[in-house]
Each structure stands twice: as C-alpha cells, then as structure tokens.
XYZ file of C-alpha atoms in Angstrom:
737
model
C 111.600 365.361 66.908
C 114.781 364.857 64.942
C 115.762 364.523 61.338
C 115.595 360.762 60.560
C 116.507 360.944 56.871
C 118.166 363.108 54.300
C 116.987 361.940 50.857
C 118.439 362.526 47.312
C 121.690 364.136 48.756
C 123.333 364.166 52.140
C 124.602 367.584 53.473
C 128.285 367.807 52.570
C 129.254 371.532 52.541
C 132.633 371.333 54.209
C 132.505 374.455 56.373
C 129.428 373.458 58.315
C 128.992 369.754 57.954
C 129.598 367.629 61.121
C 128.269 364.477 62.812
C 125.486 366.311 64.485
C 123.688 367.504 61.360
C 120.657 365.329 61.968
C 120.086 367.014 65.298
C 121.096 370.540 64.639
C 118.155 371.347 62.403
C 115.714 370.740 65.322
C 117.824 371.775 68.252
C 116.157 375.105 68.718
C 119.443 377.156 68.259
C 119.720 379.696 65.527
C 123.323 380.395 64.430
C 125.081 383.790 64.687
C 127.492 385.163 62.222
C 128.007 384.332 58.583
C 125.561 381.597 58.010
C 127.369 378.824 56.102
C 130.546 379.030 58.149
C 128.856 377.860 61.340
C 128.628 374.116 62.418
C 125.130 374.702 63.500
C 124.125 375.131 59.805
C 123.413 372.270 57.387
C 124.650 372.803 53.871
C 124.425 371.347 50.398
C 126.456 372.354 47.347
C 125.050 372.649 43.747
C 122.555 369.863 43.699
C 121.116 370.986 40.421
C 117.516 369.977 39.494
C 117.481 367.266 42.206
C 115.350 368.396 45.158
C 116.548 368.285 48.746
C 114.517 366.280 51.222
C 114.607 366.184 55.055
C 112.177 363.994 57.068
C 111.391 364.732 60.714
C 109.966 362.009 63.085
C 107.663 363.426 65.781
C 107.345 360.134 67.552
C 103.606 359.796 67.059
C 100.725 361.343 65.212
C 100.711 365.089 66.241
C 98.439 367.964 65.517
C 100.245 370.572 63.493
C 99.347 374.237 62.707
C 102.417 375.443 60.925
C 106.083 375.240 60.056
C 109.286 377.169 59.768
C 112.491 376.980 57.624
C 115.396 379.401 58.270
C 117.953 380.009 55.454
C 120.368 382.548 54.098
C 121.375 383.638 50.569
C 122.384 386.624 48.435
C 126.259 386.118 47.984
C 128.852 383.590 46.961
C 126.479 381.949 44.535
C 123.920 381.077 47.214
C 120.404 381.822 46.023
C 116.955 381.942 47.394
C 115.007 378.554 47.422
C 112.476 378.128 44.529
C 110.047 376.171 46.649
C 109.792 374.447 50.018
C 107.025 371.773 49.898
C 105.788 370.225 53.128
C 104.349 366.774 53.307
C 102.938 364.798 56.284
C 102.610 360.986 56.710
C 101.332 358.574 59.334
C 103.469 355.676 58.076
C 106.350 357.183 56.150
C 105.007 355.459 53.113
C 101.961 357.450 52.106
C 102.597 361.154 51.931
C 100.091 364.036 51.854
C 100.921 367.417 50.618
C 100.336 370.066 53.297
C 101.425 373.129 51.237
C 104.132 375.168 49.750
C 105.687 376.822 52.826
C 107.791 379.266 50.829
C 104.847 380.677 48.647
C 102.677 380.950 51.678
C 105.340 382.781 53.789
C 106.537 385.198 51.083
C 102.921 386.203 50.400
C 102.780 387.461 54.063
C 106.411 388.623 54.679
C 108.433 389.912 51.618
C 111.916 388.379 51.474
C 114.952 390.608 51.484
C 116.717 391.536 48.078
C 118.288 388.396 46.650
C 121.387 390.363 45.578
C 122.785 391.054 49.000
C 123.584 388.617 51.801
C 120.659 388.148 54.175
C 118.748 385.585 56.201
C 115.096 384.697 55.807
C 112.824 382.589 58.057
C 109.876 381.190 56.058
C 107.118 380.515 58.622
C 103.406 380.009 58.560
C 101.157 379.186 61.450
C 98.017 378.319 59.626
C 98.875 375.262 57.646
C 96.646 373.001 59.648
C 97.234 369.220 59.377
C 98.495 366.258 61.421
C 100.987 363.375 61.087
C 103.889 361.597 62.667
C 106.437 362.314 59.858
C 106.943 365.632 58.232
C 109.036 365.862 55.091
C 110.479 369.173 53.851
C 111.302 369.098 50.102
C 113.399 372.150 49.106
C 113.942 372.942 45.360
C 116.948 375.136 44.924
C 119.282 375.975 42.117
C 122.696 376.145 43.685
C 124.159 375.889 47.223
C 121.618 375.970 49.917
C 121.773 376.226 53.753
C 119.424 375.812 56.731
C 120.093 376.060 60.319
C 116.688 375.348 61.883
C 113.389 373.865 60.943
C 110.391 374.084 63.270
C 106.939 372.378 63.465
C 104.248 374.162 65.484
C 101.958 372.036 67.508
C 98.265 372.725 66.934
C 94.963 371.995 68.772
C 94.275 368.229 69.332
C 91.116 368.636 67.391
C 93.372 368.626 64.211
C 94.003 364.899 64.823
C 90.303 364.242 63.824
C 90.481 366.050 60.461
C 91.115 363.956 57.344
C 94.548 363.962 55.784
C 95.052 366.383 52.855
C 93.350 365.142 49.695
C 96.436 365.276 47.629
C 98.581 362.199 48.276
C 101.347 360.270 46.618
C 103.949 357.772 47.519
C 106.575 359.940 45.940
C 106.863 363.605 47.100
C 109.504 364.048 44.323
C 106.954 363.087 41.724
C 104.139 365.065 43.411
C 106.430 368.075 43.377
C 106.057 368.222 39.601
C 102.308 368.372 40.041
C 102.682 371.395 42.301
C 105.038 373.022 39.798
C 102.313 372.637 37.146
C 99.658 374.244 39.429
C 102.075 376.944 40.709
C 102.772 378.049 37.103
C 99.180 378.519 36.462
C 98.367 380.036 39.874
C 101.225 382.506 39.583
C 100.075 383.692 36.142
C 96.484 383.955 37.527
C 97.758 386.248 40.205
C 99.784 388.305 37.784
C 96.825 389.038 35.450
C 94.398 389.613 38.246
C 92.456 386.264 38.126
C 93.928 384.957 41.353
C 91.078 386.235 43.534
C 88.404 384.533 41.476
C 87.142 381.661 43.656
C 86.115 379.598 40.609
C 89.672 379.973 39.019
C 91.384 379.037 42.384
C 89.172 375.960 42.838
C 89.962 374.685 39.287
C 93.667 375.180 39.678
C 93.669 373.247 43.090
C 92.036 370.292 41.325
C 94.604 370.054 38.474
C 96.311 366.641 38.591
C 99.426 365.979 36.405
C 98.851 362.320 36.611
C 95.718 362.669 34.220
C 97.855 364.135 31.454
C 98.751 362.164 28.381
C 102.248 360.417 28.161
C 103.454 362.782 25.532
C 102.482 365.953 27.459
C 104.795 368.920 26.774
C 105.205 371.952 29.109
C 104.292 374.390 26.395
C 102.744 377.630 27.684
C 99.771 377.985 27.975
C 99.793 374.563 29.593
C 96.026 373.830 29.068
C 92.598 375.397 28.515
C 92.475 376.846 31.998
C 95.835 378.559 31.529
C 94.662 380.032 28.173
C 91.460 381.299 29.975
C 93.631 382.931 32.591
C 95.861 384.558 30.004
C 92.696 386.061 28.362
C 92.177 388.028 31.637
C 95.226 389.978 30.667
C 93.402 391.543 27.744
C 91.764 393.875 30.170
C 95.101 395.034 31.437
C 96.310 395.526 27.984
C 93.310 397.587 27.008
C 93.644 399.599 30.103
C 97.197 400.434 29.019
C 95.842 401.697 25.731
C 96.113 398.689 23.454
C 92.698 398.059 22.009
C 93.666 396.208 18.821
C 96.548 394.018 17.662
C 99.875 395.690 17.107
C 103.463 394.717 16.281
C 106.199 395.605 18.797
C 109.949 395.219 19.262
C 112.320 394.380 22.122
C 115.768 392.837 22.112
C 115.326 389.341 20.450
C 117.742 388.088 23.059
C 115.536 389.024 25.967
C 113.203 386.460 27.594
C 109.902 387.703 26.368
C 107.054 387.549 28.897
C 103.891 386.277 27.239
C 101.678 388.683 29.186
C 103.960 391.705 29.042
C 102.508 395.217 28.538
C 104.769 396.790 25.919
C 106.241 400.190 26.578
C 105.074 402.766 24.128
C 108.651 403.138 22.934
C 108.502 399.555 21.646
C 105.986 400.661 19.047
C 108.497 403.037 17.411
C 108.921 401.518 13.944
C 112.632 401.803 13.691
C 113.506 399.236 11.174
C 114.649 395.728 12.302
C 118.255 395.766 11.295
C 120.634 392.846 10.547
C 124.298 393.552 9.743
C 126.482 390.699 8.455
C 128.937 389.224 6.081
C 128.075 387.048 3.156
C 127.850 383.428 4.085
C 126.869 383.757 7.759
C 123.613 383.574 9.602
C 122.276 386.383 11.880
C 118.930 387.074 13.576
C 116.305 389.451 14.755
C 112.665 389.119 15.895
C 109.252 390.869 15.969
C 106.386 390.578 18.379
C 102.667 390.597 17.756
C 100.356 391.581 20.597
C 96.754 390.280 20.888
C 94.735 392.455 23.371
C 91.514 390.967 22.359
C 89.320 388.391 24.226
C 89.755 385.678 21.595
C 92.732 383.926 20.123
C 94.070 385.190 16.759
C 95.631 383.124 13.969
C 98.740 384.982 12.557
C 101.074 384.517 9.521
C 104.325 386.409 9.724
C 106.252 386.786 6.434
C 109.148 388.812 5.006
C 108.673 390.476 1.648
C 110.710 392.752 -0.620
C 113.899 390.877 -0.845
C 115.501 388.987 -3.784
C 116.676 385.313 -3.576
C 120.199 386.407 -2.554
C 118.834 387.187 0.876
C 117.192 383.937 2.226
C 115.178 384.003 5.391
C 114.115 381.533 8.042
C 111.163 382.439 10.094
C 110.383 380.580 13.252
C 107.631 380.415 15.977
C 109.058 381.262 19.397
C 107.338 378.793 21.672
C 106.936 379.509 25.390
C 107.669 376.631 27.756
C 107.715 376.140 31.499
C 111.206 375.111 32.423
C 113.065 374.076 35.564
C 113.186 376.639 38.371
C 109.588 377.666 37.664
C 110.547 379.731 34.756
C 108.598 380.542 31.569
C 111.082 380.926 28.794
C 110.676 382.134 25.237
C 113.290 379.847 23.841
C 112.088 377.181 21.407
C 112.368 378.137 17.757
C 109.821 375.859 15.870
C 110.371 375.714 12.150
C 108.211 377.749 9.809
C 108.093 377.697 5.990
C 111.099 379.544 5.004
C 110.304 383.254 4.831
C 107.018 382.818 6.669
C 105.605 381.188 9.786
C 102.181 380.575 11.109
C 101.086 380.516 14.750
C 98.160 381.210 17.152
C 98.265 384.161 19.541
C 96.327 383.322 22.725
C 94.072 386.165 23.991
C 95.777 388.642 26.217
C 99.371 387.674 25.096
C 102.161 388.481 22.703
C 103.904 385.996 20.399
C 107.309 386.304 18.832
C 108.493 385.480 15.302
C 112.253 384.753 15.058
C 113.737 385.904 11.804
C 117.174 384.687 10.599
C 119.012 385.865 7.523
C 120.769 382.721 6.272
C 124.035 383.100 4.299
C 123.196 385.947 1.955
C 125.160 386.221 -1.325
C 125.554 388.889 -3.924
C 126.843 392.504 -3.918
C 127.416 394.363 -0.661
C 124.861 397.065 0.377
C 121.769 397.900 2.233
C 118.677 395.735 1.417
C 115.158 396.829 2.507
C 111.915 394.958 2.960
C 108.953 394.493 5.142
C 107.861 392.124 7.865
C 104.148 391.472 7.521
C 101.669 389.892 9.998
C 98.427 388.734 8.336
C 95.808 388.167 11.065
C 92.662 386.082 11.051
C 90.761 389.244 11.952
C 91.395 390.460 8.506
C 94.005 393.015 9.571
C 97.565 393.133 8.217
C 100.335 394.696 10.298
C 103.761 395.680 8.966
C 107.208 396.608 10.116
C 110.296 397.694 8.089
C 113.329 395.453 8.044
C 116.786 396.204 6.651
C 119.801 393.858 5.912
C 123.124 395.402 5.609
C 125.582 393.063 3.845
C 129.245 394.201 3.964
C 131.759 393.485 1.334
C 133.262 390.634 3.400
C 132.914 386.828 3.141
C 132.525 384.515 6.114
C 134.783 381.477 5.861
C 133.036 378.092 5.359
C 135.116 376.737 8.258
C 135.518 379.327 11.047
C 138.587 378.887 13.244
C 136.969 378.578 16.723
C 136.683 374.927 17.807
C 133.285 374.101 19.273
C 131.532 371.157 20.846
C 129.699 369.813 23.829
C 130.284 366.272 24.892
C 127.410 365.011 22.611
C 128.488 361.345 22.858
C 126.631 360.432 19.695
C 129.095 357.680 18.915
C 128.209 353.956 18.196
C 127.874 352.060 21.469
C 126.246 354.941 23.383
C 122.646 355.396 24.337
C 122.444 358.628 22.280
C 123.489 356.800 19.188
C 120.323 354.772 19.250
C 118.027 357.668 19.673
C 115.478 358.631 16.922
C 116.702 362.153 16.765
C 120.241 361.254 15.837
C 120.044 362.572 12.232
C 118.414 365.874 13.179
C 121.055 366.382 16.020
C 123.967 365.882 13.500
C 122.204 368.318 11.090
C 121.780 370.919 13.806
C 125.419 370.578 15.058
C 126.672 371.214 11.552
C 124.535 374.510 11.570
C 126.013 375.413 14.934
C 129.613 375.003 13.547
C 130.255 372.116 15.923
C 133.557 370.778 14.552
C 134.782 368.785 17.611
C 132.335 365.942 18.376
C 132.940 363.926 21.456
C 132.791 360.135 21.959
C 132.921 357.751 24.866
C 135.078 354.662 24.905
C 132.976 352.828 22.421
C 135.072 354.228 19.505
C 138.250 353.063 21.033
C 139.700 350.183 19.013
C 138.530 346.756 20.071
C 140.120 343.273 20.225
C 143.207 344.496 22.073
C 145.665 341.765 23.212
C 149.334 342.056 24.329
C 152.023 339.412 25.012
C 154.143 339.257 28.185
C 156.510 342.026 27.030
C 153.561 344.367 26.149
C 153.768 343.869 22.297
C 150.370 344.158 20.489
C 149.557 340.706 19.153
C 145.999 341.161 17.818
C 144.362 342.792 14.839
C 142.479 345.771 16.161
C 138.783 346.288 15.432
C 138.123 349.825 14.151
C 134.564 349.370 13.041
C 132.949 351.703 15.531
C 135.842 354.176 15.022
C 135.206 354.252 11.306
C 131.457 354.667 11.789
C 131.904 357.679 14.035
C 134.606 359.411 12.050
C 133.930 358.607 8.432
C 130.209 358.279 8.271
C 128.769 360.428 11.103
C 131.388 363.289 11.313
C 133.371 363.515 8.049
C 133.621 367.220 8.432
C 135.013 367.333 11.945
C 138.425 368.868 12.598
C 138.887 367.302 16.093
C 137.724 363.816 17.078
C 137.535 364.064 20.914
C 137.502 360.872 22.835
C 136.914 360.465 26.570
C 139.332 357.521 26.893
C 138.513 356.975 30.545
C 142.000 356.297 31.955
C 142.556 354.863 35.480
C 145.390 353.314 37.495
C 145.734 350.335 35.039
C 146.032 350.230 31.255
C 144.221 347.161 29.880
C 144.892 345.515 33.230
C 148.590 346.578 33.573
C 149.568 348.874 36.397
C 150.649 352.335 35.162
C 154.387 353.121 35.078
C 155.735 349.550 34.565
C 158.011 348.894 31.528
C 155.404 346.580 30.178
C 152.765 349.273 30.431
C 154.975 351.738 28.706
C 155.322 349.249 25.815
C 151.656 348.494 25.701
C 150.798 352.228 25.415
C 153.381 352.840 22.674
C 152.153 349.821 20.618
C 148.422 350.567 21.064
C 148.544 354.275 20.382
C 150.883 353.742 17.420
C 148.616 351.195 15.861
C 145.527 353.371 16.465
C 147.242 356.570 15.153
C 148.702 355.019 12.073
C 145.288 353.478 11.140
C 143.560 356.736 11.698
C 146.111 358.806 9.688
C 145.527 356.373 6.691
C 141.800 356.510 7.021
C 140.772 360.136 6.901
C 142.666 361.761 9.889
C 145.818 362.931 8.164
C 144.738 366.586 8.521
C 142.735 366.272 11.679
C 143.356 365.733 15.318
C 142.436 362.980 17.738
C 141.960 364.664 21.076
C 142.231 362.337 24.042
C 140.877 362.984 27.481
C 141.881 360.405 30.191
C 140.932 361.669 33.671
C 137.903 364.004 33.535
C 138.143 367.203 35.574
C 141.183 366.334 37.669
C 141.172 367.921 41.115
C 144.018 366.238 42.919
C 147.723 365.426 42.527
C 146.848 361.679 42.059
C 144.449 362.554 39.187
C 147.031 364.723 37.531
C 149.756 361.983 37.843
C 147.413 359.420 36.232
C 146.732 361.740 33.371
C 150.460 362.419 33.110
C 151.273 358.743 32.651
C 148.731 358.521 29.840
C 149.882 361.635 28.170
C 153.480 360.216 28.115
C 152.185 357.025 26.637
C 150.304 358.823 23.889
C 153.295 360.897 23.018
C 155.542 357.855 22.806
C 153.606 356.734 19.681
C 154.974 359.632 17.717
C 151.636 360.283 16.096
C 151.380 363.952 15.522
C 147.724 363.814 15.077
C 147.248 362.855 18.718
C 146.491 365.823 21.086
C 146.467 365.311 24.763
C 143.657 367.184 26.650
C 142.722 368.144 30.253
C 139.918 370.036 31.840
C 141.392 370.827 35.201
C 139.533 372.180 38.166
C 142.514 372.317 40.494
C 142.236 374.636 43.492
C 144.707 377.515 43.109
C 146.631 376.234 46.192
C 147.197 372.797 44.532
C 148.732 374.140 41.350
C 152.286 374.252 42.613
C 151.980 370.563 43.749
C 150.911 369.259 40.277
C 153.904 367.419 38.594
C 155.472 369.591 35.930
C 155.279 366.759 33.359
C 151.497 367.035 33.619
C 151.628 370.351 31.987
C 154.634 369.575 29.773
C 152.895 366.487 28.083
C 149.514 368.143 27.740
C 148.590 369.959 24.445
C 145.151 371.293 25.154
C 144.005 372.840 28.449
C 140.280 373.575 28.941
C 139.388 375.193 32.229
C 136.114 376.981 33.117
C 138.057 380.217 33.376
C 141.725 381.255 33.377
C 142.659 382.508 36.818
C 145.878 384.559 37.100
C 147.561 381.762 39.064
C 147.089 379.232 36.236
C 148.498 381.541 33.505
C 152.167 380.443 33.998
C 151.231 376.886 33.312
C 149.471 377.623 30.124
C 152.381 379.043 28.132
C 152.723 377.328 24.784
C 149.500 375.464 25.208
C 146.254 375.611 23.226
C 143.394 376.903 25.394
C 139.785 375.992 25.148
C 137.013 377.110 27.619
C 134.044 375.278 28.847
C 131.038 375.636 31.072
C 128.719 372.992 32.663
C 125.695 374.273 34.369
C 121.963 373.501 34.326
C 119.155 374.116 33.351
C 120.604 375.454 30.115
C 117.679 377.241 28.626
C 117.007 379.359 31.774
C 120.547 380.772 31.134
C 120.873 384.166 29.316
C 121.683 383.356 25.736
C 124.257 386.255 25.572
C 125.901 386.324 28.965
C 126.265 382.510 29.189
C 126.538 381.138 25.609
C 127.323 383.944 23.283
C 130.122 385.644 25.240
C 132.071 382.481 26.200
C 134.078 382.632 22.876
C 134.746 386.320 23.572
C 136.246 385.393 26.875
C 138.264 382.575 25.090
C 139.537 385.231 22.643
C 140.709 387.426 25.566
C 142.460 384.391 27.033
C 144.228 383.604 23.761
C 141.956 380.602 23.401
C 140.934 378.637 20.282
C 137.833 376.696 21.452
C 134.560 376.895 23.256
C 132.590 373.954 24.739
C 129.434 373.431 26.935
C 128.204 370.434 28.794
C 126.315 369.032 27.100
C 124.821 368.932 23.570
C 121.666 366.953 23.469
C 121.497 366.219 27.201
C 117.728 366.763 27.651
C 116.640 365.049 30.846
C 114.642 361.822 31.160
C 111.981 362.533 28.585
C 113.658 365.162 26.599
C 113.490 368.921 26.817
C 109.797 369.424 26.056
C 108.596 368.071 29.405
C 110.589 369.555 32.270
C 108.182 367.926 34.797
C 109.503 364.469 34.007
C 112.758 364.727 35.929
C 116.384 364.719 35.017
C 118.713 367.564 34.565
C 118.568 369.240 31.179
C 121.804 370.695 29.956
C 120.984 371.009 26.297
C 121.139 374.411 24.632
C 118.497 373.375 22.225
C 115.239 371.322 22.689
C 116.089 367.704 22.615
C 112.921 365.923 21.606
C 112.449 362.155 21.538
C 112.224 362.149 17.716
C 113.877 365.329 16.586
C 115.578 368.487 17.821
C 114.449 372.144 17.794
C 116.833 375.060 17.929
C 116.556 377.503 20.887
C 117.778 381.035 21.389
C 120.648 379.561 23.302
C 121.837 377.337 20.491
C 121.479 380.292 18.076
C 123.598 382.328 20.453
C 126.223 379.544 20.280
C 126.182 379.703 16.458
C 126.468 383.532 16.384
C 129.242 383.386 19.014
C 131.483 381.429 16.648
C 130.812 384.095 14.058
C 131.697 386.870 16.614
C 134.995 385.023 17.385
C 135.759 385.088 13.719
C 135.200 388.832 13.548
C 137.616 389.432 16.462
C 140.158 387.084 14.986
C 139.914 388.740 11.507
C 140.617 392.100 13.074
C 143.723 390.609 14.775
C 144.830 389.162 11.399
C 144.524 392.570 9.786
C 146.662 394.493 12.285
C 143.821 395.577 14.670
C 144.476 393.197 17.520
C 144.582 395.963 20.140
C 141.154 397.305 18.876
C 139.655 393.772 18.946
C 140.874 393.283 22.500
C 139.459 396.526 23.622
C 136.076 395.721 22.099
C 135.965 392.229 23.702
C 136.992 393.559 27.146
C 134.284 396.277 26.991
C 131.508 393.807 26.084
C 132.661 390.978 28.374
C 132.904 393.515 31.156
C 129.225 394.485 30.859
C 127.751 390.836 30.525
C 129.687 388.529 32.895
C 128.923 384.817 33.577
C 127.427 385.932 36.918
C 124.626 387.575 34.825
C 123.738 384.120 33.412
C 120.147 384.018 34.767
C 117.662 384.763 31.926
C 115.115 386.786 33.868
C 111.927 388.238 32.404
C 112.356 391.425 34.325
C 116.009 392.214 33.389
C 117.824 395.514 33.068
C 120.561 394.101 30.839
C 121.201 395.960 27.497
C 121.760 392.992 25.283
C 121.944 395.179 22.148
C 125.539 396.110 22.971
C 126.694 392.825 21.494
C 124.974 393.580 18.140
C 126.388 397.083 18.313
C 129.886 395.803 18.865
C 129.600 393.399 15.902
C 128.444 396.291 13.712
C 131.495 398.236 14.804
C 133.745 395.475 13.880
C 132.170 394.915 10.465
C 132.819 398.560 9.563
C 136.365 398.249 10.666
C 136.914 395.065 8.814
C 135.479 396.582 5.613
C 137.820 399.504 5.768
C 140.812 397.293 6.565
C 140.014 395.102 3.534
C-alpha cells in the first residue's frame, strides 16, 4: 500500500521533504546516515499538541498481524514519540482502535536513552486485526521523523474476526480516551496492580464519552484510579512507612503522588523562607498516607503574628498534555490553613506562601501542623527570615504575556475576566497586550491623507483606564500589512495618513492617562524576512513622525543569523524595543542603544519546569541587559480551559485557566518570584555590586538552562540553588544598605 493521506499537518521539514513523501514511508527502504537529513525520511516540525496522522490504503480488506514504525530522536530538539496509536477501517469513515504500537513495542524492547542520538523501530507482530485502511496517529512534542512504516500480513482467518470493539469516527477524539486509560494503566503497573486481571479488564472498558461535560483531569481520575493508588500503600509499608508522616522535597519539584520518600526527606530541618518586607515567597510540605483508606487533612501555620501573613493552598495533581501527571494547580485555602483529602497510598502537598510581611527585620519561627481525620496531628518547624529591606511596590522588570483581554476580543467576554486581572496584578504584570480592537475607530482621510473624522476611543478608554489603570506599558498588536487603511505603504499620502493618525491617537492618550506611560506598538509579528522587516520599518517611521514620545516601536524578530546583514538598517534605527527569544552573539551589534525584552512561546506550559523555563528567564534578561520578560500566552488554556487536557487545543497558560475563574500554578508563582529575583539583581547593581550580581546570575543560569525545561517527576536537578542564590543576594543587599 501507499500513504493516501497526511492529516492535521503535511510533512514540511526542509532537509527531507520532497514530492515522493507519500511513497517513501512504504517503499521498504531504510535510510542510512543522519536520519532527518535524508530525502527518504519524512519530517514534521514542532506540531505541538496536534497529533500527526498517516493513512495507508492496502487496496482491499487484508488480514493484519502487526505493525512497524521507524523513527530517530535524541538530539537537536527531536524527542521520542509519546504514543503511536493504530486504527483500522473498512471504509475510511468508521475507525477501530487496534492498539498503542509504541507502548506494546517498548514493553518488549527497551528504547535507547533519549538524551543521545539514536534510531528506534517500534514493531509488534501480534496486534491481530484486519482492514483496508490503516491509520497511524503519532503524538509527539516537537520535531518528529519517520522513514518507514510496515504492516505485517496475517493469516486469512483474521478476516473473519470482528473488528475491534472500540470505534469512533474521529481517531483524534478517541486518542483522548486512550490517554485517559493509559494514565490509569501506567499507574496500575507502577504500583503493582497491572497484573491483576480484574483491574486490567476494568481499565479496558473505560470510556471517556460517558464522562460529564464538566469533567476535569484531576488525579486520581476516578474511583478505579483511587483504588489503584491504594495498592501503593503496600509498597509504602514495605519501605517502612506504617503511619502518616510529613516529609519535604523541593517545592519546585514535580511531586509524584505515589512517591516513596527517601528517609532523608523526614529530617525535620525547618522550612525556611527568606525575603524582604513587601514581597511574596513560598515553600511547601508533603503529607504521606500509607494506609488503606483516604485521610482528611487540615494543614495550618501557627506561631506567627499578624505582620507575617500566610496563604496556604492545596497542590492538586492533574493529568496534562504529553501523558504527564503534574503537581501544579494551587487551589485556594483559608488563609493560613487549607483542607484536602489524601487518597490511600499517596502523598499530598500543601503550598505555603508568605505574603508581604511587615514589621521589624529578624527571624520569625512557627510550626506547620497537619491535623488528620485519624486523630493524629503532625508538625514541622518553619522559619521566616525578614531582612531589613523593602521591596518596591512597582518592580522595574516589565512583564506580560499576550493576554488579549481587551474589549472586542473573545477573552474579554469570558466569565473569568475579573479573576484573571486580579491574578495578573499579583504576578506583577505591568504590560498588558491588546489586539486591534483598542485601535481608535471611525478613521477617515481626505485625498491628501489628512484625518477628517473624529476618532472613537471608547474601547481604548475601557482597556486602559478601567481594566488596566496600573499598567506601565500598553502593548498593542497593531497588525500592519502592505497597506495602511487602504493606502499602499511608502506613498506621500500614506506618510501623511500615518502622521495624522498616530498624532491624534497619541495626543488623546497623553491627555487621558498615558502621560507617564508608554504605548508599545507591534506591527508585524515575529518577522523572519527582509520583506517583513521592511513593512515594520515603514510603520516605525510613521509612528515616529507623530513626535509622540509615549509611543514605543516594538519587534520580536526571529531572523536567521545569515539574514541579519540583509535587514535594512532603518529597521533597527527606528525600533525602540527588541524582544527576541534569546540574544545570539550575531544580533548584539544591532541591539546597541535599544531596550531589550525576552520572550518564550512553547506548550504545554505546565509540563515545563517552573524554574528553568519561567523563573530564570528574567535572570537571562538581566545578563543580556534586558528590562522585560514575556511568555506566550497568559490565559491561553485550550478549548475547554486548563482543567481538562483531553478536550483538545494547545494550552500555553502558566496558570489554570478555568471557564469561570483562574487558579495559580507553580509556573505562575515562579513568574511572580522571578520578577522579585530580577529586582534583587538590579538592586545589587544600583548599589555598586553589578559584577557580583552578574556572577551570581551566570552561575545559576549556567546550571538550569532552557534545554532543561521538561518538568520530569524523576529529575536530578537541584532546584534549591535558586533559593540559595536569593539568600546570598539578600545578605549582600542588607550589608550594602
């Protein structure tokens, strides 16, 4: 057979894509040499949460005994597939799930280490079925490549067997059902319940389509999942845990709900938070339930006076994209206490934030208590060291994330708008982003380009004055193209139109709340070519012709290094703010005299390490001489929000974006603390210790790089080095005071 259809995304990796891609996957020829540089390979680049689908037509209904899929990974950002689901069909309309080829193959033949380049052929010869059409649906996180797929012919008697029970008209939808089952099946295998025939049978009968519309992927996912977790109680007791205990790990780690704590984690070294007055810092404690029944628990903080306020939260486990269970959601408690249930055989975590302490400097001591429904009370010491330093009400690092909460956007109508705005203020978001809806309306020009209409600023006023009165930068994606209100760029009329329009807009804004703020204008998003840079340049010149100092021109370039010398010099000359992903050495000459921001744009956000991805970006900005840190995209939570990752859509939000409200996550907390870290580094520079600040930043950034962004449960990273560096800076700042 041959591939008759690529669905969701055509192969387009430049070094291996050619006109024969549909034939090369089934031509029987395996490539030689570096995998994705060969024309016999089929390649896709960064298709995010969208699965990859390939359909093979066998010509007629054929008996099938197995399948094969050959891939490579381990370097250049290419990762191992998360799943390869196989479906069969008689009519290409009704599809039947034959099995997860990858999980079956890896259970028989272990894959090579994912950290070094290698090839792997996932093959199974006992997935008995039949059909004319075979669909391979691969779920992968970044670039992926395949040079050959095979379908093994079985005995003709297979034609008489019924099609697999599971069927759906949409393999993409059905893939979510398999993810649900796989999460539970994998946990069953981990705790030793996988070999139980009854458990296995109940898992195979789970059907996502029977779940309520408001289903959330909170772990445990259902009663069966809770029952499976209870099997882990035997493992915990075997390890010596016979009754509930408190234990400690790095609160930035991704806690495994069925982890067996190391004995060193029971060492009651006090939880310690070091900070300035007026800022928020965090820690956490875990409570283990090794019994066969769930336990109700209330965690509280005692022994402190009112000048040390606490915010305790329930760390909720969720099943996220890429088949990951994450301990990210921070569900609100009752101030200095929080209540939750601990399923049998698991640990739960209480997140403890110290919120803007006041009063005299010094060491403050107290106790974290866990009151259990068994009648027992557990305790752990906690210390808060407040330095004789005051954190500014407005930190200097600009922060944002293309939230697009402006009037006229879909986000503006969401029920969670008010809670989003409140959380953004908590996260020090001072640079909200808007789409073109806030651009003045009722724009008319005469033949010479003079503005002849009274502009409508109603949506602009709503966004700036009512929604974001505390912002320092009002960032607008203006959406420039080759014509400005219908006039071709570069003509004398166009130049007049631009000057008139931006002058009117700027003068109004200055008189109505923006005299001490900036209006940051993006015209062409992520320019890659000389043409895109030229269009941006024309807009930059037009904006500057207004003479309004509050306007700041902005670009987020992703030019290839080889293209940099070809970009018109005026593009750089007329641009005020340059916001790349990173600052390569080749770009540095073009950044002189410019304000530098950094941004990142990857998904799924909450499977990323809170420290390596979120918290350390401002540290990298500091090293680059930058003044801002941004992420795509605040509040971008998939089709049905962040609480149900099975519903499709890519989730970029660093917090849990619900349909009615929002919930902070460890990633959004890391963003908040990162702004505070940037202030520490900057305060050291202000006080004559810039060299020391740079050394500290280089040391920490060098140990936790963006390449370490995966938030793995089994992870050797030492995340405490960031807290240790902040403690070091606090001591230096207090002395320099």
